[in-house]
Amino acid sequence: MKLDLNPQLSAHCESGATTNLLNYYKIEMNEPLAFGIGAGLYFGHLPFLKMNYIPVTTYRASPGLVFKRTCKHLGIEYFRGKFKDPEKAMDELDRVIESGNPVGLQVGVYNLPFFPAEYRMHYNMHNMVVYGHEGDNYHVADSVVAGEHILTRKEMKIVRYAKGAFAPGGTMYYVKSIPDNFDYGPAVLKGLKKVVQENNVPFWMVGVKGIRFLSGKLRKWPHKLGDKMASRYLGQLILMQEEVGTGGCGYRYIFGAFLREAARVMQDEKFTELAIYTADVAAKWREFSYQGARNCKERSGPEVTYDYLADLLLEIADMEEKMFRDIKLHLKAKYNM
Amino acid sequence: MTEEKPKTNFAESENMEIPMDFELYHYTIDKEGNWSRKMVSNWGQKEIIQTQAWGIVQERLNEARDRVLSGKTSPIDYLMVKSVMDLKLCAEFVGLPKWKVKKHLKPSVFNKLDRSVHQKYADAFEITVEELLNLEEKLKEKSQSGGNT
């Protein structure tokens, strides 16, 4: 059985999977909208969590939240859960597809056969949609890699039970029922409010504070780790920011696009202004990665000083703070939220 | 019964050639605030960043090979690095406690292991037990024939 799903490519895997799932139910949705309503924008520098022996920096909300919040804010009923027993997880997957619902899965990319080799790390926060099931084969729509993919049951079990940090543990999610009519307006506002809240929590590793925290750390890298390791730390930082499914500059551009969508939905030109400002923030991030990458050529010393990069980050933190404050004030003044 | 093994293992970290043509969507916003997106294969400095990332793996791999060939560690060390794992991840994949895997990194311990444990490791790295036990020879051949340094 193969469902009539028209897979769209996207920049960010989870908002892409959400878009694909909702589009199947004829809900008008595009990637920036899903990303924004799901409040996907985030920042966190987590030195206690390491990937390839290098501290993790994240630019988006933790996996699963985008889908969860998009559904919640739109009033859609959904299921999302893990399974202890792999066999049970696979049977449940079969059952839901047979009942005519496409299913989103959180998987690890390391064992995904169709994934391009250079991106195959032990990274467990990838999302894809399964929309067909014939015997032992599953039809998979990936939101990043183009084309129709087929996975066997065995491969599916392996990727769904990948190991490591943020192990998916067979996580699957699908839409249970949709309301007859819903409003995008309140959902957009809720998403915006959530983003502002999350990026201003009083915890030094995340949000705007997290950027400042990273800036302080980055300043010390060359002294603490030596030039070679410092450049590797920086390399991973930029890799996460530009390469691993971000749509550029750690999702800031998608968020700008979402603000533009918000202006369209709410008929409010102020959001367009904010979108243009967000583009400036994103451009600053791009400048950071451009300049930073110059330090990442192996076997050569740093071309730009780490102090300069740290200052750039501080500037970005100030700009983001202003961005969030503007959104917050506007929400309060006009929508009383 | 021999089941066909799933072809999910990824063995290219030994000779990683990074194709630069994989395209991702990138968003842009113009002066009026309109957004658009297009497929972009390179945001500017992709080559440097990717080369560095896989250069690290390559370097670790060379170090691990030297360690295995000089008899300091068992072949598990090499396979672990090849699969871009650290000790904790390797233990999870094999299904043994971390301290045991650490012990098995010693060649003297590794060589005395039961076949069933060898099998566990072989399954985790998706090779046969024979390949696992003969890995040292293979590495030796490779390094003699110029290898892939």
GROMACS .gro file of C-alpha atoms in nm:
model
  486
    1MET     CA    1   0.000   0.000   0.000
    2LYS     CA    2   0.134   0.333  -0.103
    3LEU     CA    3  -0.023   0.657   0.007
    4ASP     CA    4  -0.067   0.945  -0.229
    5LEU     CA    5   0.191   1.172  -0.074
    6ASN     CA    6   0.370   1.435  -0.272
    7PRO     CA    7   0.706   1.472  -0.097
    8GLN     CA    8   0.856   1.817  -0.091
    9LEU     CA    9   1.219   1.888  -0.029
   10SER     CA   10   1.313   2.127   0.245
   11ALA     CA   11   1.609   2.272   0.427
   12HIS     CA   12   1.538   2.152   0.778
   13CYS     CA   13   1.447   1.788   0.816
   14GLU     CA   14   1.188   1.813   1.091
   15SER     CA   15   0.990   2.110   0.966
   16GLY     CA   16   1.012   1.943   0.626
   17ALA     CA   17   0.868   1.619   0.762
   18THR     CA   18   0.596   1.814   0.942
   19THR     CA   19   0.514   1.999   0.620
   20ASN     CA   20   0.494   1.675   0.426
   21LEU     CA   21   0.269   1.514   0.685
   22LEU     CA   22   0.031   1.807   0.708
   23ASN     CA   23   0.021   1.862   0.332
   24TYR     CA   24  -0.109   1.509   0.298
   25TYR     CA   25  -0.419   1.614   0.489
   26LYS     CA   26  -0.464   1.910   0.255
   27ILE     CA   27  -0.356   2.155   0.520
   28GLU     CA   28  -0.189   2.455   0.369
   29MET     CA   29   0.159   2.452   0.512
   30ASN     CA   30   0.507   2.542   0.404
   31GLU     CA   31   0.841   2.501   0.569
   32PRO     CA   32   0.889   2.845   0.726
   33LEU     CA   33   0.537   2.834   0.863
   34ALA     CA   34   0.590   2.492   1.020
   35PHE     CA   35   0.926   2.599   1.155
   36GLY     CA   36   0.783   2.916   1.307
   37ILE     CA   37   0.458   2.780   1.448
   38GLY     CA   38   0.663   2.495   1.592
   39ALA     CA   39   0.895   2.755   1.748
   40GLY     CA   40   1.205   2.585   1.608
   41LEU     CA   41   1.453   2.867   1.650
   42TYR     CA   42   1.689   2.821   1.938
   43PHE     CA   43   2.046   2.847   2.045
   44GLY     CA   44   2.243   2.639   2.288
   45HIS     CA   45   2.607   2.575   2.351
   46LEU     CA   46   2.637   2.261   2.559
   47PRO     CA   47   2.997   2.188   2.657
   48PHE     CA   48   2.899   1.885   2.865
   49LEU     CA   49   2.763   1.709   2.557
   50LYS     CA   50   3.020   1.599   2.303
   51MET     CA   51   3.002   1.479   1.948
   52ASN     CA   52   3.323   1.354   1.790
   53TYR     CA   53   3.496   1.472   2.108
   54ILE     CA   54   3.383   1.829   2.042
   55PRO     CA   55   3.119   2.022   2.240
   56VAL     CA   56   2.777   2.038   2.081
   57THR     CA   57   2.627   2.365   1.966
   58THR     CA   58   2.266   2.357   1.858
   59TYR     CA   59   2.071   2.616   1.664
   60ARG     CA   60   1.729   2.461   1.682
   61ALA     CA   61   1.485   2.321   1.935
   62SER     CA   62   1.534   1.962   2.043
   63PRO     CA   63   1.401   1.694   1.807
   64GLY     CA   64   1.028   1.638   1.804
   65LEU     CA   65   0.931   1.976   1.935
   66VAL     CA   66   0.860   2.133   1.596
   67PHE     CA   67   0.602   1.872   1.504
   68LYS     CA   68   0.456   1.864   1.853
   69ARG     CA   69   0.411   2.236   1.880
   70THR     CA   70   0.287   2.287   1.526
   71CYS     CA   71   0.009   2.039   1.593
   72LYS     CA   72  -0.065   2.175   1.935
   73HIS     CA   73  -0.083   2.534   1.821
   74LEU     CA   74  -0.308   2.444   1.530
   75GLY     CA   75  -0.531   2.219   1.741
   76ILE     CA   76  -0.440   1.902   1.555
   77GLU     CA   77  -0.456   1.574   1.743
   78TYR     CA   78  -0.139   1.372   1.707
   79PHE     CA   79   0.047   1.074   1.840
   80ARG     CA   80   0.416   1.076   1.920
   81GLY     CA   81   0.589   0.803   2.112
   82LYS     CA   82   0.878   0.567   2.160
   83PHE     CA   83   0.871   0.190   2.172
   84LYS     CA   84   1.081  -0.039   2.383
   85ASP     CA   85   1.039  -0.339   2.162
   86PRO     CA   86   1.161  -0.295   1.802
   87GLU     CA   87   0.922  -0.558   1.667
   88LYS     CA   88   0.629  -0.381   1.824
   89ALA     CA   89   0.748  -0.052   1.682
   90MET     CA   90   0.761  -0.196   1.332
   91ASP     CA   91   0.418  -0.357   1.364
   92GLU     CA   92   0.272  -0.031   1.483
   93LEU     CA   93   0.431   0.145   1.186
   94ASP     CA   94   0.270  -0.109   0.950
   95ARG     CA   95  -0.065  -0.070   1.117
   96VAL     CA   96  -0.072   0.309   1.097
   97ILE     CA   97   0.028   0.310   0.731
   98GLU     CA   98  -0.236   0.047   0.653
   99SER     CA   99  -0.493   0.271   0.818
  100GLY     CA  100  -0.402   0.541   0.566
  101ASN     CA  101  -0.181   0.776   0.762
  102PRO     CA  102   0.175   0.867   0.667
  103VAL     CA  103   0.415   0.838   0.959
  104GLY     CA  104   0.706   1.057   1.060
  105LEU     CA  105   1.009   0.887   1.206
  106GLN     CA  106   1.306   1.010   1.399
  107VAL     CA  107   1.611   0.818   1.280
  108GLY     CA  108   1.988   0.812   1.298
  109VAL     CA  109   2.160   0.910   0.975
  110TYR     CA  110   2.468   0.695   1.014
  111ASN     CA  111   2.300   0.384   0.881
  112LEU     CA  112   2.068   0.546   0.628
  113PRO     CA  113   2.168   0.390   0.295
  114PHE     CA  114   2.055   0.677   0.074
  115PHE     CA  115   2.220   0.950   0.273
  116PRO     CA  116   2.523   1.121   0.115
  117ALA     CA  117   2.840   0.978   0.263
  118GLU     CA  118   2.987   1.304   0.385
  119TYR     CA  119   2.691   1.367   0.612
  120ARG     CA  120   2.684   1.023   0.768
  121MET     CA  121   2.780   1.081   1.126
  122HIS     CA  122   2.626   0.940   1.440
  123TYR     CA  123   2.361   1.205   1.433
  124ASN     CA  124   2.026   1.086   1.560
  125MET     CA  125   1.799   1.381   1.503
  126HIS     CA  126   1.703   1.325   1.144
  127ASN     CA  127   1.338   1.305   1.044
  128MET     CA  128   1.172   1.139   0.750
  129VAL     CA  129   0.825   1.035   0.644
  130VAL     CA  130   0.719   0.680   0.562
  131TYR     CA  131   0.422   0.673   0.328
  132GLY     CA  132   0.409   0.326   0.186
  133HIS     CA  133   0.454  -0.033   0.283
  134GLU     CA  134   0.478  -0.330   0.047
  135GLY     CA  135   0.583  -0.659   0.199
  136ASP     CA  136   0.928  -0.604   0.334
  137ASN     CA  137   0.983  -0.268   0.171
  138TYR     CA  138   0.897   0.076   0.295
  139HIS     CA  139   0.859   0.386   0.081
  140VAL     CA  140   1.037   0.675   0.241
  141ALA     CA  141   1.017   1.045   0.163
  142ASP     CA  142   1.321   1.221   0.296
  143SER     CA  143   1.296   1.593   0.337
  144VAL     CA  144   1.661   1.660   0.254
  145VAL     CA  145   1.772   1.395   0.003
  146ALA     CA  146   1.579   1.406  -0.323
  147GLY     CA  147   1.423   1.104  -0.484
  148GLU     CA  148   1.208   0.809  -0.383
  149HIS     CA  149   1.376   0.582  -0.137
  150ILE     CA  150   1.300   0.228  -0.037
  151LEU     CA  151   1.418   0.076   0.287
  152THR     CA  152   1.382  -0.286   0.391
  153ARG     CA  153   1.231  -0.379   0.722
  154LYS     CA  154   1.571  -0.472   0.860
  155GLU     CA  155   1.734  -0.145   0.761
  156MET     CA  156   1.439   0.039   0.902
  157LYS     CA  157   1.481  -0.132   1.235
  158ILE     CA  158   1.847  -0.036   1.248
  159VAL     CA  159   1.796   0.331   1.170
  160ARG     CA  160   1.501   0.357   1.407
  161TYR     CA  161   1.707   0.209   1.687
  162ALA     CA  162   2.031   0.392   1.622
  163LYS     CA  163   2.256   0.438   1.923
  164GLY     CA  164   2.425   0.737   2.075
  165ALA     CA  165   2.323   1.076   2.203
  166PHE     CA  166   1.954   1.154   2.151
  167ALA     CA  167   1.892   0.796   2.044
  168PRO     CA  168   1.558   0.785   1.859
  169GLY     CA  169   1.439   0.470   2.036
  170GLY     CA  170   1.187   0.397   1.764
  171THR     CA  171   1.019   0.735   1.787
  172MET     CA  172   0.731   0.776   1.545
  173TYR     CA  173   0.463   1.038   1.506
  174TYR     CA  174   0.152   1.084   1.301
  175VAL     CA  175  -0.159   1.296   1.278
  176LYS     CA  176  -0.463   1.140   1.442
  177SER     CA  177  -0.738   1.380   1.352
  178ILE     CA  178  -0.767   1.733   1.225
  179PRO     CA  179  -1.025   1.989   1.329
  180ASP     CA  180  -1.277   2.104   1.068
  181ASN     CA  181  -1.146   2.455   1.051
  182PHE     CA  182  -0.859   2.627   1.217
  183ASP     CA  183  -0.699   2.965   1.230
  184TYR     CA  184  -0.338   3.030   1.143
  185GLY     CA  185  -0.337   3.363   1.322
  186PRO     CA  186  -0.339   3.249   1.686
  187ALA     CA  187  -0.102   2.963   1.602
  188VAL     CA  188   0.150   3.204   1.451
  189LEU     CA  189   0.133   3.429   1.754
  190LYS     CA  190   0.170   3.136   1.992
  191GLY     CA  191   0.474   3.018   1.799
  192LEU     CA  192   0.632   3.362   1.813
  193LYS     CA  193   0.566   3.393   2.183
  194LYS     CA  194   0.720   3.055   2.250
  195VAL     CA  195   1.035   3.144   2.054
  196VAL     CA  196   1.079   3.467   2.245
  197GLN     CA  197   1.030   3.291   2.578
  198GLU     CA  198   1.266   3.007   2.500
  199ASN     CA  199   1.548   3.230   2.386
  200ASN     CA  200   1.532   3.447   2.693
  201VAL     CA  201   1.533   3.189   2.971
  202PRO     CA  202   1.767   3.269   3.259
  203PHE     CA  203   2.009   2.987   3.191
  204TRP     CA  204   2.355   3.076   3.066
  205MET     CA  205   2.395   2.805   2.805
  206VAL     CA  206   2.092   2.873   2.589
  207GLY     CA  207   1.925   3.152   2.401
  208VAL     CA  208   2.080   3.495   2.375
  209LYS     CA  209   2.279   3.426   2.690
  210GLY     CA  210   2.411   3.113   2.526
  211ILE     CA  211   2.561   3.314   2.241
  212ARG     CA  212   2.742   3.534   2.492
  213PHE     CA  213   2.856   3.225   2.679
  214LEU     CA  214   2.991   3.076   2.356
  215SER     CA  215   3.165   3.402   2.279
  216GLY     CA  216   3.349   3.388   2.612
  217LYS     CA  217   3.447   3.025   2.555
  218LEU     CA  218   3.561   3.092   2.201
  219ARG     CA  219   3.789   3.368   2.320
  220LYS     CA  220   3.968   3.119   2.542
  221TRP     CA  221   3.990   2.827   2.298
  222PRO     CA  222   4.331   2.911   2.146
  223HIS     CA  223   4.489   2.953   2.489
  224LYS     CA  224   4.326   2.651   2.642
  225LEU     CA  225   4.333   2.405   2.355
  226GLY     CA  226   4.603   2.529   2.121
  227ASP     CA  227   4.554   2.650   1.766
  228LYS     CA  228   4.487   2.310   1.618
  229MET     CA  229   4.208   2.203   1.848
  230ALA     CA  230   4.062   2.551   1.857
  231SER     CA  231   4.028   2.544   1.481
  232ARG     CA  232   3.856   2.205   1.502
  233TYR     CA  233   3.611   2.329   1.761
  234LEU     CA  234   3.537   2.623   1.537
  235GLY     CA  235   3.501   2.395   1.236
  236GLN     CA  236   3.236   2.184   1.406
  237LEU     CA  237   3.056   2.498   1.516
  238ILE     CA  238   3.036   2.623   1.158
  239LEU     CA  239   2.948   2.277   1.029
  240MET     CA  240   2.644   2.270   1.254
  241GLN     CA  241   2.556   2.624   1.159
  242GLU     CA  242   2.574   2.601   0.784
  243GLU     CA  243   2.573   2.241   0.673
  244VAL     CA  244   2.361   2.011   0.883
  245GLY     CA  245   2.016   2.088   0.748
  246THR     CA  246   1.981   2.450   0.844
  247GLY     CA  247   1.873   2.649   0.542
  248GLY     CA  248   2.172   2.869   0.612
  249CYS     CA  249   2.304   3.051   0.917
  250GLY     CA  250   2.163   2.832   1.186
  251TYR     CA  251   1.796   2.862   1.081
  252ARG     CA  252   1.792   3.242   1.109
  253TYR     CA  253   1.694   3.282   0.744
  254ILE     CA  254   1.402   3.039   0.779
  255PHE     CA  255   1.286   3.232   1.081
  256GLY     CA  256   1.296   3.551   0.876
  257ALA     CA  257   1.087   3.381   0.611
  258PHE     CA  258   0.844   3.279   0.881
  259LEU     CA  259   0.811   3.639   0.999
  260ARG     CA  260   0.723   3.733   0.644
  261GLU     CA  261   0.461   3.459   0.639
  262ALA     CA  262   0.334   3.595   0.970
  263ALA     CA  263   0.293   3.935   0.808
  264ARG     CA  264   0.088   3.773   0.533
  265VAL     CA  265  -0.130   3.576   0.774
  266MET     CA  266  -0.184   3.858   1.021
  267GLN     CA  267  -0.199   4.138   0.762
  268ASP     CA  268   0.056   4.320   0.973
  269GLU     CA  269   0.340   4.503   0.801
  270LYS     CA  270   0.540   4.528   1.123
  271PHE     CA  271   0.633   4.163   1.083
  272THR     CA  272   0.783   4.235   0.742
  273GLU     CA  273   1.005   4.494   0.904
  274LEU     CA  274   1.109   4.236   1.161
  275ALA     CA  275   1.177   3.987   0.882
  276ILE     CA  276   1.415   4.231   0.717
  277TYR     CA  277   1.591   4.282   1.046
  278THR     CA  278   1.619   3.906   1.094
  279ALA     CA  279   1.784   3.888   0.754
  280ASP     CA  280   2.047   4.128   0.890
  281VAL     CA  281   2.103   3.901   1.188
  282ALA     CA  282   2.138   3.604   0.956
  283ALA     CA  283   2.384   3.797   0.740
  284LYS     CA  284   2.590   3.859   1.050
  285TRP     CA  285   2.593   3.487   1.127
  286ARG     CA  286   2.705   3.425   0.770
  287GLU     CA  287   2.987   3.671   0.815
  288PHE     CA  288   3.088   3.484   1.128
  289SER     CA  289   3.105   3.153   0.947
  290TYR     CA  290   3.290   3.305   0.652
  291GLN     CA  291   3.552   3.460   0.874
  292GLY     CA  292   3.564   3.161   1.102
  293ALA     CA  293   3.618   2.916   0.818
  294ARG     CA  294   3.940   3.092   0.730
  295ASN     CA  295   4.082   2.954   1.055
  296CYS     CA  296   3.985   2.602   0.970
  297LYS     CA  297   4.238   2.523   0.702
  298GLU     CA  298   4.443   2.242   0.848
  299ARG     CA  299   4.813   2.296   0.899
  300SER     CA  300   4.810   2.671   0.903
  301GLY     CA  301   4.781   2.918   1.183
  302PRO     CA  302   4.474   3.130   1.247
  303GLU     CA  303   4.413   3.397   0.987
  304VAL     CA  304   4.173   3.598   1.195
  305THR     CA  305   4.203   3.630   1.568
  306TYR     CA  306   3.963   3.453   1.797
  307ASP     CA  307   3.904   3.779   1.976
  308TYR     CA  308   3.760   3.922   1.656
  309LEU     CA  309   3.526   3.623   1.617
  310ALA     CA  310   3.420   3.646   1.979
  311ASP     CA  311   3.339   4.013   1.934
  312LEU     CA  312   3.137   3.926   1.626
  313LEU     CA  313   2.939   3.681   1.836
  314LEU     CA  314   2.874   3.945   2.099
  315GLU     CA  315   2.743   4.171   1.826
  316ILE     CA  316   2.516   3.892   1.704
  317ALA     CA  317   2.391   3.836   2.059
  318ASP     CA  318   2.299   4.203   2.087
  319MET     CA  319   2.119   4.193   1.753
  320GLU     CA  320   1.924   3.881   1.846
  321GLU     CA  321   1.832   4.031   2.179
  322LYS     CA  322   1.692   4.332   1.996
  323MET     CA  323   1.509   4.107   1.752
  324PHE     CA  324   1.339   3.911   2.028
  325ARG     CA  325   1.264   4.224   2.228
  326ASP     CA  326   1.100   4.388   1.927
  327ILE     CA  327   0.886   4.083   1.866
  328LYS     CA  328   0.790   4.067   2.231
  329LEU     CA  329   0.698   4.435   2.252
  330HIS     CA  330   0.498   4.417   1.932
  331LEU     CA  331   0.308   4.111   2.051
  332LYS     CA  332   0.230   4.284   2.376
  333ALA     CA  333   0.129   4.617   2.225
  334LYS     CA  334  -0.087   4.492   1.942
  335TYR     CA  335  -0.209   4.146   2.041
  336ASN     CA  336  -0.191   4.176   2.417
  337MET     CA  337   0.006   3.854   2.458
  338MET     CA  338   2.105  -2.018   0.803
  339THR     CA  339   2.281  -1.725   0.649
  340GLU     CA  340   2.073  -1.417   0.634
  341GLU     CA  341   2.161  -1.146   0.395
  342LYS     CA  342   2.318  -0.862   0.585
  343PRO     CA  343   2.165  -0.520   0.547
  344LYS     CA  344   2.386  -0.287   0.352
  345THR     CA  345   2.372  -0.011   0.602
  346ASN     CA  346   2.732  -0.008   0.708
  347PHE     CA  347   2.931   0.278   0.589
  348ALA     CA  348   3.293   0.201   0.517
  349GLU     CA  349   3.410   0.497   0.324
  350SER     CA  350   3.578   0.689   0.602
  351GLU     CA  351   3.900   0.515   0.499
  352ASN     CA  352   3.908   0.681   0.160
  353MET     CA  353   3.675   0.968   0.206
  354GLU     CA  354   3.628   1.172  -0.104
  355ILE     CA  355   3.389   1.452  -0.040
  356PRO     CA  356   3.166   1.523  -0.334
  357MET     CA  357   3.087   1.891  -0.328
  358ASP     CA  358   2.769   1.865  -0.530
  359PHE     CA  359   2.515   1.770  -0.265
  360GLU     CA  360   2.257   2.045  -0.266
  361LEU     CA  361   2.055   2.184   0.020
  362TYR     CA  362   1.785   2.444   0.026
  363HIS     CA  363   1.904   2.784   0.135
  364TYR     CA  364   1.671   3.069   0.218
  365THR     CA  365   1.719   3.432   0.133
  366ILE     CA  366   1.524   3.743   0.217
  367ASP     CA  367   1.535   4.046  -0.007
  368LYS     CA  368   1.511   4.414   0.078
  369GLU     CA  369   1.131   4.412   0.067
  370GLY     CA  370   1.118   4.122   0.306
  371ASN     CA  371   1.012   3.864   0.048
  372TRP     CA  372   1.164   3.525   0.099
  373SER     CA  373   1.275   3.274  -0.154
  374ARG     CA  374   1.473   2.957  -0.147
  375LYS     CA  375   1.695   2.776  -0.386
  376MET     CA  376   1.917   2.472  -0.399
  377VAL     CA  377   2.270   2.562  -0.311
  378SER     CA  378   2.560   2.322  -0.301
  379ASN     CA  379   2.806   2.557  -0.140
  380TRP     CA  380   2.743   2.843   0.095
  381GLY     CA  381   3.093   2.975   0.047
  382GLN     CA  382   3.343   2.784   0.254
  383LYS     CA  383   3.192   2.439   0.252
  384GLU     CA  384   3.506   2.278   0.118
  385ILE     CA  385   3.727   2.395   0.403
  386ILE     CA  386   3.482   2.289   0.670
  387GLN     CA  387   3.407   1.946   0.527
  388THR     CA  388   3.770   1.877   0.447
  389GLN     CA  389   3.861   1.958   0.801
  390ALA     CA  390   3.585   1.747   0.952
  391TRP     CA  391   3.683   1.437   0.757
  392GLY     CA  392   4.052   1.517   0.791
  393ILE     CA  393   4.011   1.467   1.164
  394VAL     CA  394   3.862   1.122   1.108
  395GLN     CA  395   4.139   1.037   0.864
  396GLU     CA  396   4.405   1.144   1.109
  397ARG     CA  397   4.253   0.943   1.392
  398LEU     CA  398   4.230   0.648   1.158
  399ASN     CA  399   4.600   0.664   1.075
  400GLU     CA  400   4.688   0.686   1.440
  401ALA     CA  401   4.466   0.391   1.521
  402ARG     CA  402   4.623   0.186   1.243
  403ASP     CA  403   4.968   0.257   1.378
  404ARG     CA  404   4.854   0.157   1.723
  405VAL     CA  405   4.708  -0.170   1.599
  406LEU     CA  406   5.011  -0.255   1.386
  407SER     CA  407   5.254  -0.185   1.668
  408GLY     CA  408   5.055  -0.418   1.890
  409LYS     CA  409   4.939  -0.158   2.136
  410THR     CA  410   4.568  -0.211   2.076
  411SER     CA  411   4.341  -0.471   1.923
  412PRO     CA  412   4.168  -0.436   1.584
  413ILE     CA  413   3.860  -0.305   1.763
  414ASP     CA  414   4.038   0.024   1.806
  415TYR     CA  415   4.074   0.064   1.431
  416LEU     CA  416   3.719  -0.042   1.353
  417MET     CA  417   3.584   0.189   1.618
  418VAL     CA  418   3.757   0.489   1.472
  419LYS     CA  419   3.661   0.383   1.123
  420SER     CA  420   3.295   0.389   1.218
  421VAL     CA  421   3.337   0.735   1.375
  422MET     CA  422   3.253   0.603   1.719
  423ASP     CA  423   3.388   0.674   2.061
  424LEU     CA  424   3.416   0.416   2.334
  425LYS     CA  425   3.073   0.476   2.477
  426LEU     CA  426   2.901   0.456   2.142
  427CYS     CA  427   3.095   0.143   2.050
  428ALA     CA  428   2.987  -0.023   2.374
  429GLU     CA  429   2.626   0.063   2.296
  430PHE     CA  430   2.650  -0.078   1.946
  431VAL     CA  431   2.815  -0.401   2.062
  432GLY     CA  432   2.591  -0.436   2.362
  433LEU     CA  433   2.863  -0.473   2.623
  434PRO     CA  434   2.954  -0.251   2.917
  435LYS     CA  435   3.203   0.020   2.849
  436TRP     CA  436   3.469  -0.118   3.079
  437LYS     CA  437   3.461  -0.450   2.898
  438VAL     CA  438   3.512  -0.291   2.560
  439LYS     CA  439   3.797  -0.094   2.707
  440LYS     CA  440   3.953  -0.418   2.830
  441HIS     CA  441   3.909  -0.577   2.490
  442LEU     CA  442   4.116  -0.302   2.337
  443LYS     CA  443   4.418  -0.484   2.476
  444PRO     CA  444   4.542  -0.732   2.216
  445SER     CA  445   4.625  -0.997   2.476
  446VAL     CA  446   4.268  -0.990   2.607
  447PHE     CA  447   4.114  -0.964   2.264
  448ASN     CA  448   4.295  -1.268   2.125
  449LYS     CA  449   4.173  -1.488   2.409
  450LEU     CA  450   3.810  -1.387   2.371
  451ASP     CA  451   3.538  -1.637   2.309
  452ARG     CA  452   3.413  -1.673   1.955
  453SER     CA  453   3.069  -1.557   2.059
  454VAL     CA  454   3.215  -1.229   2.176
  455HIS     CA  455   3.411  -1.195   1.854
  456GLN     CA  456   3.084  -1.254   1.676
  457LYS     CA  457   2.927  -0.970   1.870
  458TYR     CA  458   3.193  -0.731   1.756
  459ALA     CA  459   3.178  -0.858   1.401
  460ASP     CA  460   2.802  -0.805   1.393
  461ALA     CA  461   2.832  -0.456   1.529
  462PHE     CA  462   3.080  -0.358   1.259
  463GLU     CA  463   2.897  -0.566   0.998
  464ILE     CA  464   3.190  -0.784   0.899
  465THR     CA  465   3.260  -1.155   0.945
  466VAL     CA  466   3.460  -1.295   1.234
  467GLU     CA  467   3.736  -1.399   0.996
  468GLU     CA  468   3.763  -1.046   0.866
  469LEU     CA  469   3.781  -0.921   1.221
  470LEU     CA  470   4.060  -1.159   1.318
  471ASN     CA  471   4.256  -1.103   0.997
  472LEU     CA  472   4.226  -0.729   1.006
  473GLU     CA  473   4.581  -0.685   1.124
  474GLU     CA  474   4.721  -0.867   0.822
  475LYS     CA  475   4.506  -0.661   0.595
  476LEU     CA  476   4.621  -0.339   0.751
  477LYS     CA  477   4.980  -0.450   0.718
  478GLU     CA  478   4.934  -0.518   0.348
  479LYS     CA  479   4.770  -0.184   0.301
  480SER     CA  480   5.042   0.011   0.476
  481GLN     CA  481   5.311  -0.174   0.281
  482SER     CA  482   5.153  -0.103  -0.052
  483GLY     CA  483   5.157   0.266   0.017
  484GLY     CA  484   4.826   0.264   0.198
  485ASN     CA  485   4.599   0.556   0.200
  486THR     CA  486   4.776   0.806   0.413
   0.00000   0.00000   0.00000
